[in-house]
Amino acid sequence: MRAADLLVVRAARLCLSLLLLLSSPLDRGVGARELRFVTLVFRHGDRSPIETFPNDPIKESSWPQGFGQLTQLGMEQHYKLGEYLRKRYETFLNESYKHEQVYVQSTDIDRTLMSAMTSLAALFPPEGINIWNPNLLWQPIPVHTVPVSEDQLLYLPFRSCPRFQELENETLKSEEFQKRLHPYKSFMESLPKLTGYHHQDLFGIWSKVYDPLFCESVHNFTLPFWATEDTMTKLKEISELSLLSLYGIHKQKEKSRLQGGILVKEILNHMKSATQPSNRRKLIMYSAHDTTVSALQMALDVYNGILPPYASCHLMELYFEKGEYFVEMYYRNETQHEPHPLTLPGCTPSCPLTKFAELVAPVIPQDWSGECTTSDNEVVRTILAVVFCLVAGVLVVLLFTLIRHGPCWRRDAYGNI
Ligand code: PT3
């Protein structure tokens, strides 16, 4: 690009920024309120199935990259998300990437890492001195991750929590769950013969039957004769019930403390740090899964009950106005529509940060491992503690007797030392 062209592009961008500044709902009334910090939690883009049912003629080899991989459609969805974010935060973010302002974390899975990288390509194309290759308007942006086995933030649900497993079992037995499941019982009984998948667990039906069929339909494979529109609707509803019952239906608040509440805690801490004068961070992005977006929304009690679509994005924005901080939340779950505002129950759409913190306090775990302990474990722990105290007590008495009277082998027959 020639210098003159660059100048024109710059001028056009400046005009656009000014226009956005005047018209954008983010900056209503210039100077009235200021965006200070943004958190984004999104699902990866379109992918191939992760697994499938035994009778599926479409096997892993039918997919160009095998199972569980981001497709080109998925890349497109994330590139569009990045472009949208670029426009939304044009005036807020610097014209180019600044490492101290941006932090991106992904689960350690190909599709989420690649999704994050793709949206970053659109969000931060290099400009001016940041262009390092004129034929490639792209710059590398770090995406942080931790191994799945150590992921205590994004790879939800956290299964290594006995109390959560107990709550899951209670949910399955609950009247409310059974009532919601009832309409699908006979349909579910017809599935094993058709699919070869013989279990009746909802999560299994979702991930091994509905999800692969959905992926195949998106990619124009011919579906089995029985996968009619009606069947697909029922499978989708069963999958939605599966996700809803995972985090909710029964003791939602307690489940949230063990699941999405961890992410709420992390985000809240970042928002609090962003109110400090020393803060330089402007944007944190989390690239994750449907089970992450829904866990967060269930913890915040704003989940709409629909499986989060590919590249759907939960936005949390922190504003400063008249000496006070406010949190606003939006959900971008369709591309043809502006993100939907979400209101934390008990608050206003623009929720004072202090009130927000108060309202989410019940879902924030103080001691996650302790809270994951089941009552069974607690009984064992109490017995062990009592035994330990008894043994320690006996040892102390013995020691005391030895010190006071000396060892018995040094006494004569009359007990004198
Ligand atoms: O498609 O968002 C999704 C799924 O969460 C997927 O990415 C996944 O990892 N599924 C495994 C079960 C948690």
mmCIF file of C-alpha atoms and ligand atoms in Angstrom, residues 43-45 47 50-51 68 107 109 111-112 155-157 159 203 206-207 211 288-292 308 310, ligand 1:
data_model
loop_
_atom_site.group_PDB
_atom_site.id
_atom_site.type_symbol
_atom_site.label_atom_id
_atom_site.label_comp_id
_atom_site.label_asym_id
_atom_site.label_seq_id
_atom_site.Cartn_x
_atom_site.Cartn_y
_atom_site.Cartn_z
ATOM 1 C CA ARG A 43 -17.678 -20.952 21.937
ATOM 2 C CA HIS A 44 -15.453 -22.259 19.158
ATOM 3 C CA GLY A 45 -16.716 -22.291 15.576
ATOM 4 C CA ARG A 47 -16.460 -28.377 13.911
ATOM 5 C CA ILE A 50 -16.251 -35.448 18.310
ATOM 6 C CA GLU A 51 -17.644 -38.985 18.188
ATOM 7 C CA GLY A 68 -13.362 -32.702 16.632
ATOM 8 C CA THR A 107 -8.831 -24.428 26.518
ATOM 9 C CA ILE A 109 -8.087 -28.086 22.393
ATOM 10 C CA ARG A 111 -10.736 -26.115 17.814
ATOM 11 C CA THR A 112 -10.765 -23.503 20.616
ATOM 12 C CA TYR A 155 -12.866 -26.745 30.421
ATOM 13 C CA LEU A 156 -16.231 -27.244 32.014
ATOM 14 C CA PRO A 157 -17.930 -29.209 33.484
ATOM 15 C CA ARG A 159 -15.955 -33.659 36.768
ATOM 16 C CA PHE A 203 -25.396 -36.414 27.660
ATOM 17 C CA TRP A 206 -26.556 -35.417 22.856
ATOM 18 C CA SER A 207 -22.876 -36.021 22.128
ATOM 19 C CA ASP A 211 -24.373 -33.730 17.738
ATOM 20 C CA ALA A 288 -14.044 -22.301 25.087
ATOM 21 C CA HIS A 289 -17.081 -24.550 24.629
ATOM 22 C CA ASP A 290 -20.883 -24.612 24.733
ATOM 23 C CA THR A 291 -20.503 -26.143 28.202
ATOM 24 C CA THR A 292 -18.427 -23.108 29.279
ATOM 25 C CA PRO A 308 -25.029 -21.956 22.596
ATOM 26 C CA TYR A 310 -20.984 -21.880 17.245
HETATM 27 O O1 PT3 B 1 -19.022 -28.183 20.756
HETATM 28 O O2 PT3 B 1 -18.807 -26.654 22.290
HETATM 29 C C1 PT3 B 1 -18.767 -27.835 21.909
HETATM 30 C C2 PT3 B 1 -18.358 -28.935 22.871
HETATM 31 O O3 PT3 B 1 -18.221 -28.509 24.165
HETATM 32 C C3 PT3 B 1 -17.072 -29.545 22.412
HETATM 33 O O4 PT3 B 1 -16.155 -28.559 22.089
HETATM 34 C C4 PT3 B 1 -16.472 -30.488 23.437
HETATM 35 O O5 PT3 B 1 -15.349 -30.324 23.828
HETATM 36 N N1 PT3 B 1 -17.193 -31.483 23.864
HETATM 37 C C5 PT3 B 1 -16.659 -32.478 24.784
HETATM 38 C C6 PT3 B 1 -17.554 -32.600 25.962
HETATM 39 C C7 PT3 B 1 -17.341 -31.509 26.991
#
